[in-house]
PDB file of C-alpha atoms in Angstrom:
ATOM      1  CA  MET A 157      12.070   4.481   3.342  1.00 60.00           C
ATOM      2  CA  TYR A 158      15.321   6.433   3.829  1.00 66.00           C
ATOM      3  CA  ILE A 159      15.652   5.269   7.441  1.00 73.00           C
ATOM      4  CA  GLU A 160      15.101   1.674   6.374  1.00 74.00           C
ATOM      5  CA  ARG A 161      17.779   1.925   3.683  1.00 78.00           C
ATOM      6  CA  ALA A 162      20.218   3.505   6.130  1.00 80.00           C
ATOM      7  CA  LEU A 163      19.587   0.731   8.672  1.00 74.00           C
ATOM      8  CA  VAL A 164      20.160  -1.954   6.052  1.00 80.00           C
ATOM      9  CA  ALA A 165      23.377  -0.280   4.866  1.00 85.00           C
ATOM     10  CA  LEU A 166      24.783   0.229   8.367  1.00 86.00           C
ATOM     11  CA  THR A 167      23.884  -3.313   9.460  1.00 86.00           C
ATOM     12  CA  ALA A 168      25.468  -4.784   6.336  1.00 86.00           C
ATOM     13  CA  LEU A 169      28.611  -2.654   6.748  1.00 89.00           C
ATOM     14  CA  ALA A 170      29.062  -3.667  10.388  1.00 86.00           C
ATOM     15  CA  GLY A 171      28.474  -7.323   9.543  1.00 88.00           C
ATOM     16  CA  ILE A 172      30.978  -7.279   6.660  1.00 91.00           C
ATOM     17  CA  ILE A 173      33.697  -5.630   8.783  1.00 89.00           C
ATOM     18  CA  TRP A 174      33.163  -8.172  11.549  1.00 85.00           C
ATOM     19  CA  ALA A 175      33.170 -11.117   9.109  1.00 89.00           C
ATOM     20  CA  LEU A 176      36.310  -9.935   7.314  1.00 87.00           C
ATOM     21  CA  ASP A 177      38.084  -9.547  10.625  1.00 83.00           C
ATOM     22  CA  VAL A 178      37.166 -13.104  11.660  1.00 84.00           C
ATOM     23  CA  LEU A 179      38.275 -14.546   8.295  1.00 86.00           C
ATOM     24  CA  LEU A 180      41.433 -12.519   7.650  1.00 85.00           C
ATOM     25  CA  LEU A 181      42.792 -10.691  10.693  1.00 80.00           C
ATOM     26  CA  ALA A 182      41.744 -12.315  13.952  1.00 78.00           C
ATOM     27  CA  ARG A 183      44.088 -15.324  13.618  1.00 82.00           C
ATOM     28  CA  GLY A 184      47.079 -13.040  13.253  1.00 82.00           C
ATOM     29  CA  ARG A 185      46.184 -11.180  16.426  1.00 79.00           C
ATOM     30  CA  VAL A 186      45.697 -14.459  18.311  1.00 74.00           C
ATOM     31  CA  ALA A 187      49.120 -15.710  17.165  1.00 78.00           C
ATOM     32  CA  ALA A 188      50.763 -12.428  18.095  1.00 75.00           C
ATOM     33  CA  ALA A 189      49.162 -12.483  21.525  1.00 72.00           C
ATOM     34  CA  ALA A 190      50.328 -16.060  22.054  1.00 76.00           C
ATOM     35  CA  ALA A 191      53.864 -14.903  21.283  1.00 76.00           C
ATOM     36  CA  GLY A 192      53.608 -12.303  24.036  1.00 73.00           C
ATOM     37  CA  ALA A 193      52.842  -9.222  21.936  1.00 76.00           C
ATOM     38  CA  SER A 194      50.364  -6.600  23.081  1.00 74.00           C
ATOM     39  CA  VAL A 195      47.493  -6.789  20.625  1.00 76.00           C
ATOM     40  CA  ARG A 196      44.336  -4.716  20.283  1.00 82.00           C
ATOM     41  CA  GLU A 197      41.434  -4.998  17.885  1.00 86.00           C
ATOM     42  CA  PRO A 198      41.256  -2.248  15.270  1.00 86.00           C
ATOM     43  CA  ILE A 199      38.773   0.477  16.225  1.00 89.00           C
ATOM     44  CA  PRO A 200      36.461  -0.191  13.199  1.00 86.00           C
ATOM     45  CA  VAL A 201      36.245  -3.845  14.267  1.00 85.00           C
ATOM     46  CA  GLU A 202      35.432  -2.871  17.864  1.00 88.00           C
ATOM     47  CA  TYR A 203      32.614  -0.599  16.669  1.00 86.00           C
ATOM     48  CA  ALA A 204      31.330  -3.214  14.216  1.00 84.00           C
ATOM     49  CA  LYS A 205      31.174  -5.944  16.885  1.00 86.00           C
ATOM     50  CA  SER A 206      29.455  -3.582  19.324  1.00 86.00           C
ATOM     51  CA  PHE A 207      26.853  -2.126  16.967  1.00 86.00           C
ATOM     52  CA  PHE A 208      26.048  -5.045  14.653  1.00 86.00           C
ATOM     53  CA  PRO A 209      23.765  -6.930  17.121  1.00 84.00           C
ATOM     54  CA  VAL A 210      21.938  -3.719  18.061  1.00 86.00           C
ATOM     55  CA  LEU A 211      21.481  -2.647  14.448  1.00 83.00           C
ATOM     56  CA  LEU A 212      20.294  -6.126  13.478  1.00 82.00           C
ATOM     57  CA  ILE A 213      17.678  -6.208  16.247  1.00 79.00           C
ATOM     58  CA  VAL A 214      16.395  -2.731  15.345  1.00 77.00           C
ATOM     59  CA  LEU A 215      16.277  -3.668  11.657  1.00 74.00           C
ATOM     60  CA  VAL A 216      14.315  -6.862  12.316  1.00 75.00           C
ATOM     61  CA  ILE A 217      11.810  -5.130  14.599  1.00 70.00           C
ATOM     62  CA  ARG A 218      11.322  -2.167  12.263  1.00 69.00           C
ATOM     63  CA  SER A 219      11.161  -4.212   9.070  1.00 66.00           C
ATOM     64  CA  PHE A 220       9.059  -7.177  10.168  1.00 66.00           C
ATOM     65  CA  LEU A 221       7.218  -6.306  13.392  1.00 69.00           C
ATOM     66  CA  PHE A 222       6.435  -2.703  14.340  1.00 74.00           C
ATOM     67  CA  GLU A 223       7.344   0.731  13.018  1.00 80.00           C
ATOM     68  CA  PRO A 224       6.604   4.051  14.734  1.00 82.00           C
ATOM     69  CA  TYR A 225       4.875   6.779  12.754  1.00 87.00           C
ATOM     70  CA  ARG A 226       3.941  10.358  13.693  1.00 89.00           C
ATOM     71  CA  ILE A 227       0.603  11.815  12.608  1.00 91.00           C
ATOM     72  CA  PRO A 228       1.382  15.150  10.923  1.00 90.00           C
ATOM     73  CA  SER A 229      -2.124  16.559  10.399  1.00 90.00           C
ATOM     74  CA  GLY A 230      -5.759  16.388  11.443  1.00 90.00           C
ATOM     75  CA  SER A 231      -7.001  14.456   8.405  1.00 94.00           C
ATOM     76  CA  MET A 232      -7.849  11.438  10.586  1.00 96.00           C
ATOM     77  CA  LEU A 233      -9.680  13.319  13.341  1.00 94.00           C
ATOM     78  CA  PRO A 234     -11.342  12.278  15.577  1.00 94.00           C
ATOM     79  CA  THR A 235      -9.567   8.885  15.442  1.00 95.00           C
ATOM     80  CA  LEU A 236      -6.018  10.263  15.325  1.00 96.00           C
ATOM     81  CA  PHE A 237      -4.731  13.661  16.396  1.00 94.00           C
ATOM     82  CA  ALA A 238      -1.864  15.700  14.977  1.00 91.00           C
ATOM     83  CA  GLY A 239       1.153  14.834  17.108  1.00 91.00           C
ATOM     84  CA  ASP A 240       0.078  11.247  17.818  1.00 94.00           C
ATOM     85  CA  PHE A 241       2.840   8.658  17.573  1.00 94.00           C
ATOM     86  CA  ILE A 242       1.362   5.328  16.531  1.00 94.00           C
ATOM     87  CA  PHE A 243       2.554   1.751  16.224  1.00 91.00           C
ATOM     88  CA  VAL A 244       2.230   0.243  12.758  1.00 91.00           C
ATOM     89  CA  ASN A 245       1.855  -3.532  12.674  1.00 90.00           C
ATOM     90  CA  LYS A 246       4.020  -4.530   9.703  1.00 87.00           C
ATOM     91  CA  PHE A 247       3.266  -8.261   9.760  1.00 84.00           C
ATOM     92  CA  ALA A 248      -0.540  -7.900   9.710  1.00 86.00           C
ATOM     93  CA  TYR A 249      -0.614  -8.187   5.921  1.00 88.00           C
ATOM     94  CA  GLY A 250       2.457 -10.386   5.367  1.00 78.00           C
ATOM     95  CA  LEU A 251       6.214 -10.222   5.865  1.00 74.00           C
ATOM     96  CA  ARG A 252       8.238  -8.209   3.344  1.00 74.00           C
ATOM     97  CA  LEU A 253      11.966  -7.880   2.809  1.00 72.00           C
ATOM     98  CA  PRO A 254      13.247  -4.398   3.683  1.00 69.00           C
ATOM     99  CA  VAL A 255      14.024  -1.903   0.896  1.00 67.00           C
ATOM    100  CA  ILE A 256      13.031  -4.183  -2.018  1.00 65.00           C
ATOM    101  CA  ASN A 257       9.606  -4.736  -0.376  1.00 69.00           C
ATOM    102  CA  THR A 258       9.152  -8.277  -1.721  1.00 71.00           C
ATOM    103  CA  ARG A 259       6.561 -10.220   0.276  1.00 73.00           C
ATOM    104  CA  ILE A 260       7.994 -13.515   1.523  1.00 73.00           C
ATOM    105  CA  VAL A 261       5.177 -14.700   3.815  1.00 74.00           C
ATOM    106  CA  GLU A 262       1.426 -14.360   3.197  1.00 78.00           C
ATOM    107  CA  ILE A 263      -0.485 -13.588   6.408  1.00 80.00           C
ATOM    108  CA  GLY A 264      -3.543 -11.474   5.619  1.00 85.00           C
ATOM    109  CA  THR A 265      -4.986  -8.655   3.560  1.00 93.00           C
ATOM    110  CA  PRO A 266      -6.474  -5.283   4.536  1.00 95.00           C
ATOM    111  CA  GLU A 267     -10.116  -5.371   5.581  1.00 95.00           C
ATOM    112  CA  ARG A 268     -12.703  -2.691   5.086  1.00 96.00           C
ATOM    113  CA  GLY A 269     -12.396  -0.218   7.950  1.00 96.00           C
ATOM    114  CA  ASP A 270      -8.730  -0.903   8.776  1.00 96.00           C
ATOM    115  CA  VAL A 271      -6.544   2.151   9.406  1.00 97.00           C
ATOM    116  CA  ILE A 272      -3.388   1.710   7.351  1.00 96.00           C
ATOM    117  CA  VAL A 273      -0.113   3.489   6.700  1.00 95.00           C
ATOM    118  CA  PHE A 274       0.972   3.440   3.059  1.00 95.00           C
ATOM    119  CA  ARG A 275       3.539   4.958   0.769  1.00 92.00           C
ATOM    120  CA  LEU A 276       2.058   7.615  -1.470  1.00 95.00           C
ATOM    121  CA  PRO A 277       1.860   6.193  -5.027  1.00 93.00           C
ATOM    122  CA  LEU A 278       3.168   9.426  -6.594  1.00 92.00           C
ATOM    123  CA  ASP A 279       6.025   9.770  -4.076  1.00 92.00           C
ATOM    124  CA  PRO A 280       6.921   6.560  -2.187  1.00 89.00           C
ATOM    125  CA  SER A 281       9.175   8.536   0.161  1.00 87.00           C
ATOM    126  CA  VAL A 282       6.030  10.041   1.742  1.00 92.00           C
ATOM    127  CA  ASN A 283       3.823   8.007   4.108  1.00 92.00           C
ATOM    128  CA  TYR A 284       0.096   8.622   4.562  1.00 96.00           C
ATOM    129  CA  VAL A 285      -2.345   7.200   7.095  1.00 96.00           C
ATOM    130  CA  LYS A 286      -5.993   6.682   6.072  1.00 97.00           C
ATOM    131  CA  ARG A 287      -8.878   4.252   6.509  1.00 97.00           C
ATOM    132  CA  VAL A 288      -9.586   1.487   3.994  1.00 98.00           C
ATOM    133  CA  VAL A 289     -13.016   2.116   2.450  1.00 97.00           C
ATOM    134  CA  GLY A 290     -12.888   0.188  -0.822  1.00 97.00           C
ATOM    135  CA  LEU A 291     -11.399  -3.252  -1.468  1.00 98.00           C
ATOM    136  CA  PRO A 292     -10.198  -4.526  -4.858  1.00 98.00           C
ATOM    137  CA  GLY A 293     -13.154  -4.688  -7.253  1.00 98.00           C
ATOM    138  CA  ASP A 294     -15.437  -2.473  -5.142  1.00 98.00           C
ATOM    139  CA  ALA A 295     -17.503   0.382  -6.533  1.00 98.00           C
ATOM    140  CA  VAL A 296     -17.374   3.228  -3.995  1.00 98.00           C
ATOM    141  CA  GLU A 297     -19.544   6.320  -4.379  1.00 97.00           C
ATOM    142  CA  TYR A 298     -19.242   9.429  -2.250  1.00 96.00           C
ATOM    143  CA  ASP A 299     -21.871  12.176  -2.322  1.00 94.00           C
ATOM    144  CA  PRO A 300     -20.317  15.451  -1.077  1.00 92.00           C
ATOM    145  CA  GLY A 301     -23.772  16.950  -0.618  1.00 89.00           C
ATOM    146  CA  SER A 302     -25.162  14.366   1.794  1.00 90.00           C
ATOM    147  CA  LYS A 303     -21.629  13.305   2.854  1.00 91.00           C
ATOM    148  CA  ARG A 304     -22.695   9.672   2.535  1.00 93.00           C
ATOM    149  CA  LEU A 305     -20.828   6.636   1.250  1.00 96.00           C
ATOM    150  CA  THR A 306     -22.288   3.908  -0.937  1.00 97.00           C
ATOM    151  CA  ILE A 307     -20.313   0.699  -1.484  1.00 97.00           C
ATOM    152  CA  ASN A 308     -21.400  -1.774  -4.141  1.00 97.00           C
ATOM    153  CA  GLY A 309     -24.867  -0.234  -4.167  1.00 96.00           C
ATOM    154  CA  GLU A 310     -25.379  -0.320  -0.386  1.00 96.00           C
ATOM    155  CA  VAL A 311     -25.463   2.885   1.656  1.00 96.00           C
ATOM    156  CA  VAL A 312     -22.956   2.818   4.526  1.00 96.00           C
ATOM    157  CA  PRO A 313     -24.779   3.309   7.858  1.00 93.00           C
ATOM    158  CA  ILE A 314     -23.883   6.507   9.742  1.00 93.00           C
ATOM    159  CA  GLU A 315     -25.350   7.954  12.931  1.00 94.00           C
ATOM    160  CA  LEU A 316     -24.859  11.674  13.542  1.00 91.00           C
ATOM    161  CA  ALA A 317     -24.201  12.429  17.202  1.00 90.00           C
ATOM    162  CA  GLY A 318     -24.100  16.228  17.267  1.00 88.00           C
ATOM    163  CA  PRO A 319     -21.435  18.968  17.392  1.00 89.00           C
ATOM    164  CA  TYR A 320     -17.812  17.962  17.878  1.00 88.00           C
ATOM    165  CA  ASP A 321     -16.050  19.788  20.703  1.00 72.00           C
ATOM    166  CA  GLU A 322     -12.897  20.423  18.672  1.00 59.00           C
ATOM    167  CA  GLY A 323     -14.669  22.742  16.232  1.00 52.00           C
ATOM    168  CA  VAL A 324     -17.947  24.641  16.230  1.00 61.00           C
ATOM    169  CA  ASP A 325     -18.670  23.791  12.585  1.00 84.00           C
ATOM    170  CA  ARG A 326     -17.908  20.087  12.880  1.00 89.00           C
ATOM    171  CA  VAL A 327     -20.435  17.331  13.389  1.00 91.00           C
ATOM    172  CA  LEU A 328     -19.462  13.976  14.892  1.00 94.00           C
ATOM    173  CA  GLY A 329     -20.828  10.802  13.371  1.00 94.00           C
ATOM    174  CA  TYR A 330     -20.497   7.053  13.912  1.00 96.00           C
ATOM    175  CA  GLU A 331     -19.992   5.054  10.725  1.00 96.00           C
ATOM    176  CA  GLN A 332     -20.075   1.297  10.206  1.00 94.00           C
ATOM    177  CA  LEU A 333     -17.463   0.010   7.741  1.00 93.00           C
ATOM    178  CA  GLY A 334     -17.373  -3.759   7.750  1.00 86.00           C
ATOM    179  CA  GLU A 335     -16.651  -4.863  11.323  1.00 85.00           C
ATOM    180  CA  HIS A 336     -15.428  -1.389  12.281  1.00 87.00           C
ATOM    181  CA  ARG A 337     -17.719   1.114  13.979  1.00 93.00           C
ATOM    182  CA  HIS A 338     -15.696   4.288  14.043  1.00 95.00           C
ATOM    183  CA  ARG A 339     -16.061   8.039  14.370  1.00 95.00           C
ATOM    184  CA  VAL A 340     -16.026  10.501  11.472  1.00 96.00           C
ATOM    185  CA  LEU A 341     -16.237  14.273  11.217  1.00 93.00           C
ATOM    186  CA  GLN A 342     -18.340  16.316   8.839  1.00 91.00           C
ATOM    187  CA  THR A 343     -17.409  19.986   8.532  1.00 88.00           C
ATOM    188  CA  ARG A 344     -19.843  22.681   7.528  1.00 82.00           C
ATOM    189  CA  GLY A 345     -18.977  25.874   5.721  1.00 78.00           C
ATOM    190  CA  LEU A 346     -16.149  24.455   3.584  1.00 79.00           C
ATOM    191  CA  PRO A 347     -16.138  23.991  -0.204  1.00 79.00           C
ATOM    192  CA  PRO A 348     -17.487  20.518  -1.052  1.00 76.00           C
ATOM    193  CA  SER A 349     -14.842  17.787  -1.029  1.00 83.00           C
ATOM    194  CA  PRO A 350     -14.502  15.671  -4.182  1.00 89.00           C
ATOM    195  CA  GLY A 351     -17.176  13.098  -4.838  1.00 92.00           C
ATOM    196  CA  GLY A 352     -18.173  10.647  -7.517  1.00 94.00           C
ATOM    197  CA  LEU A 353     -17.932   6.971  -8.318  1.00 97.00           C
ATOM    198  CA  PHE A 354     -14.615   5.236  -7.688  1.00 97.00           C
ATOM    199  CA  GLU A 355     -14.095   1.760  -9.115  1.00 98.00           C
ATOM    200  CA  VAL A 356     -11.223   0.117  -7.295  1.00 98.00           C
ATOM    201  CA  PRO A 357      -8.809  -1.779  -9.602  1.00 98.00           C
ATOM    202  CA  ALA A 358      -7.567  -5.273  -8.801  1.00 97.00           C
ATOM    203  CA  GLY A 359      -4.661  -5.251  -6.364  1.00 95.00           C
ATOM    204  CA  HIS A 360      -5.531  -1.738  -5.126  1.00 97.00           C
ATOM    205  CA  TYR A 361      -7.407  -0.136  -2.223  1.00 98.00           C
ATOM    206  CA  PHE A 362      -9.507   3.030  -1.878  1.00 98.00           C
ATOM    207  CA  VAL A 363      -8.801   5.041   1.268  1.00 98.00           C
ATOM    208  CA  MET A 364     -10.360   8.042   2.984  1.00 97.00           C
ATOM    209  CA  GLY A 365      -9.635  10.155   6.047  1.00 97.00           C
ATOM    210  CA  ASP A 366     -12.081  10.154   8.948  1.00 96.00           C
ATOM    211  CA  ASN A 367     -12.087  13.961   8.815  1.00 95.00           C
ATOM    212  CA  ARG A 368     -14.055  13.709   5.593  1.00 93.00           C
ATOM    213  CA  ASP A 369     -14.047  17.344   4.484  1.00 92.00           C
ATOM    214  CA  GLU A 370     -10.427  18.068   5.424  1.00 92.00           C
ATOM    215  CA  SER A 371      -8.537  15.066   4.065  1.00 94.00           C
ATOM    216  CA  GLN A 372      -6.542  14.569   0.876  1.00 94.00           C
ATOM    217  CA  ASP A 373      -7.223  10.922   0.182  1.00 96.00           C
ATOM    218  CA  GLY A 374      -8.302   8.518  -2.554  1.00 97.00           C
ATOM    219  CA  ARG A 375     -10.929  10.959  -3.818  1.00 96.00           C
ATOM    220  CA  TYR A 376      -8.072  13.121  -5.119  1.00 96.00           C
ATOM    221  CA  LEU A 377      -7.057  10.900  -8.014  1.00 94.00           C
ATOM    222  CA  ASP A 378      -4.213  13.178  -9.096  1.00 93.00           C
ATOM    223  CA  LEU A 379      -2.704  13.287  -5.591  1.00 93.00           C
ATOM    224  CA  VAL A 380      -3.457   9.950  -3.915  1.00 96.00           C
ATOM    225  CA  GLY A 381      -5.805   7.828  -6.016  1.00 96.00           C
ATOM    226  CA  TYR A 382      -5.928   4.079  -5.542  1.00 97.00           C
ATOM    227  CA  VAL A 383      -3.280   2.544  -3.271  1.00 97.00           C
ATOM    228  CA  PRO A 384      -1.406  -0.471  -4.713  1.00 96.00           C
ATOM    229  CA  GLU A 385      -1.188  -3.423  -2.357  1.00 93.00           C
ATOM    230  CA  GLY A 386       2.612  -3.258  -2.511  1.00 90.00           C
ATOM    231  CA  ASN A 387       2.605   0.305  -1.108  1.00 92.00           C
ATOM    232  CA  ILE A 388       0.935  -0.662   2.162  1.00 93.00           C
ATOM    233  CA  VAL A 389       3.322  -0.431   5.126  1.00 91.00           C
ATOM    234  CA  GLY A 390       1.018  -1.962   7.739  1.00 92.00           C
ATOM    235  CA  ARG A 391      -2.007  -1.550   9.987  1.00 93.00           C
ATOM    236  CA  ALA A 392      -2.144   1.170  12.638  1.00 95.00           C
ATOM    237  CA  THR A 393      -2.763  -0.477  16.003  1.00 91.00           C
ATOM    238  CA  GLY A 394      -2.455   2.081  18.796  1.00 91.00           C
ATOM    239  CA  VAL A 395      -1.127   5.409  20.079  1.00 93.00           C
ATOM    240  CA  TRP A 396       1.978   5.234  22.246  1.00 90.00           C
ATOM    241  CA  MET A 397       2.605   8.957  22.667  1.00 90.00           C
ATOM    242  CA  ASN A 398       1.367  12.394  21.670  1.00 90.00           C
ATOM    243  CA  TRP A 399       3.743  15.301  21.375  1.00 86.00           C
ATOM    244  CA  ARG A 400       3.030  18.914  20.544  1.00 82.00           C
ATOM    245  CA  TRP A 401       5.269  21.906  21.171  1.00 78.00           C
ATOM    246  CA  PRO A 402       4.189  24.157  24.084  1.00 77.00           C
ATOM    247  CA  SER A 403       3.182  26.818  21.546  1.00 72.00           C
ATOM    248  CA  GLU A 404       0.743  24.268  20.095  1.00 76.00           C
ATOM    249  CA  GLY A 405      -0.777  23.419  23.478  1.00 78.00           C
ATOM    250  CA  GLY A 406       1.722  20.819  24.666  1.00 81.00           C
ATOM    251  CA  PRO A 407       1.431  17.016  24.711  1.00 84.00           C
ATOM    252  CA  ARG A 408      -1.953  15.328  25.059  1.00 86.00           C
ATOM    253  CA  TRP A 409      -1.145  12.902  27.875  1.00 85.00           C
ATOM    254  CA  ASN A 410      -4.550  11.245  27.712  1.00 85.00           C
ATOM    255  CA  ARG A 411      -3.721   9.982  24.212  1.00 88.00           C
ATOM    256  CA  ILE A 412      -1.089   7.551  25.525  1.00 83.00           C
ATOM    257  CA  GLY A 413      -2.318   3.985  25.117  1.00 83.00           C
ATOM    258  CA  GLU A 414      -5.334   5.012  23.031  1.00 86.00           C
ATOM    259  CA  GLY A 415      -6.544   2.221  20.741  1.00 85.00           C
ATOM    260  CA  ILE A 416      -7.439   2.742  17.096  1.00 90.00           C
ATOM    261  CA  GLU A 417     -10.966   1.726  16.122  1.00 84.00           C
TER     262      GLU A 417
END
């Protein structure tokens, strides 16, 4: 949010300086040059003319097409790793004006199973990445004992595949959410994660992390809760880099180009 505001402000400032120069000052310099005087553009105008096109292109790409986002934690394991840098498709669910976030073009809506980046309802300056589990009007039930999901009375299919190699107490499973067959983790030996029945309000979405027992998500109503449609930044589409400091094991080069199921 802060980066977007800064880009808008800098682009507007450069454009205004350039426009004012064209309207008020440039003719005087042209006349002076024609009379034989040595004339040079003011330094602010030079910078404005140089940076305005670059800033405008970056603003358009970041606001309407793709935005990079770094995964800060393991709440989406095994789909996304801490240190992953992902592309977020910002036009998947419609085009929005930067900063004011008003949607100007309707394109689509989130589908069950999509991985999305959204602004935290309690603090819009913070972005989260989770998987869409419940759509507007859905009744989602999560049983922390069996670690199973039920949506609108139907149990979500899951196939347990055995231990996960990133942790001795983790079990890997394959879950079917809508058209998405994706991996989830179940962790043994931890206090039960929140469960219960979650009735998704109109215009909102219910999200969960794939690392089911180690994710602060929609089950924590006082922290995340239901995500308003207007808080959704876009759909996560792929990993373009992974970076960890050497003390953390270094980059995971095999993550580059990894798709997001």
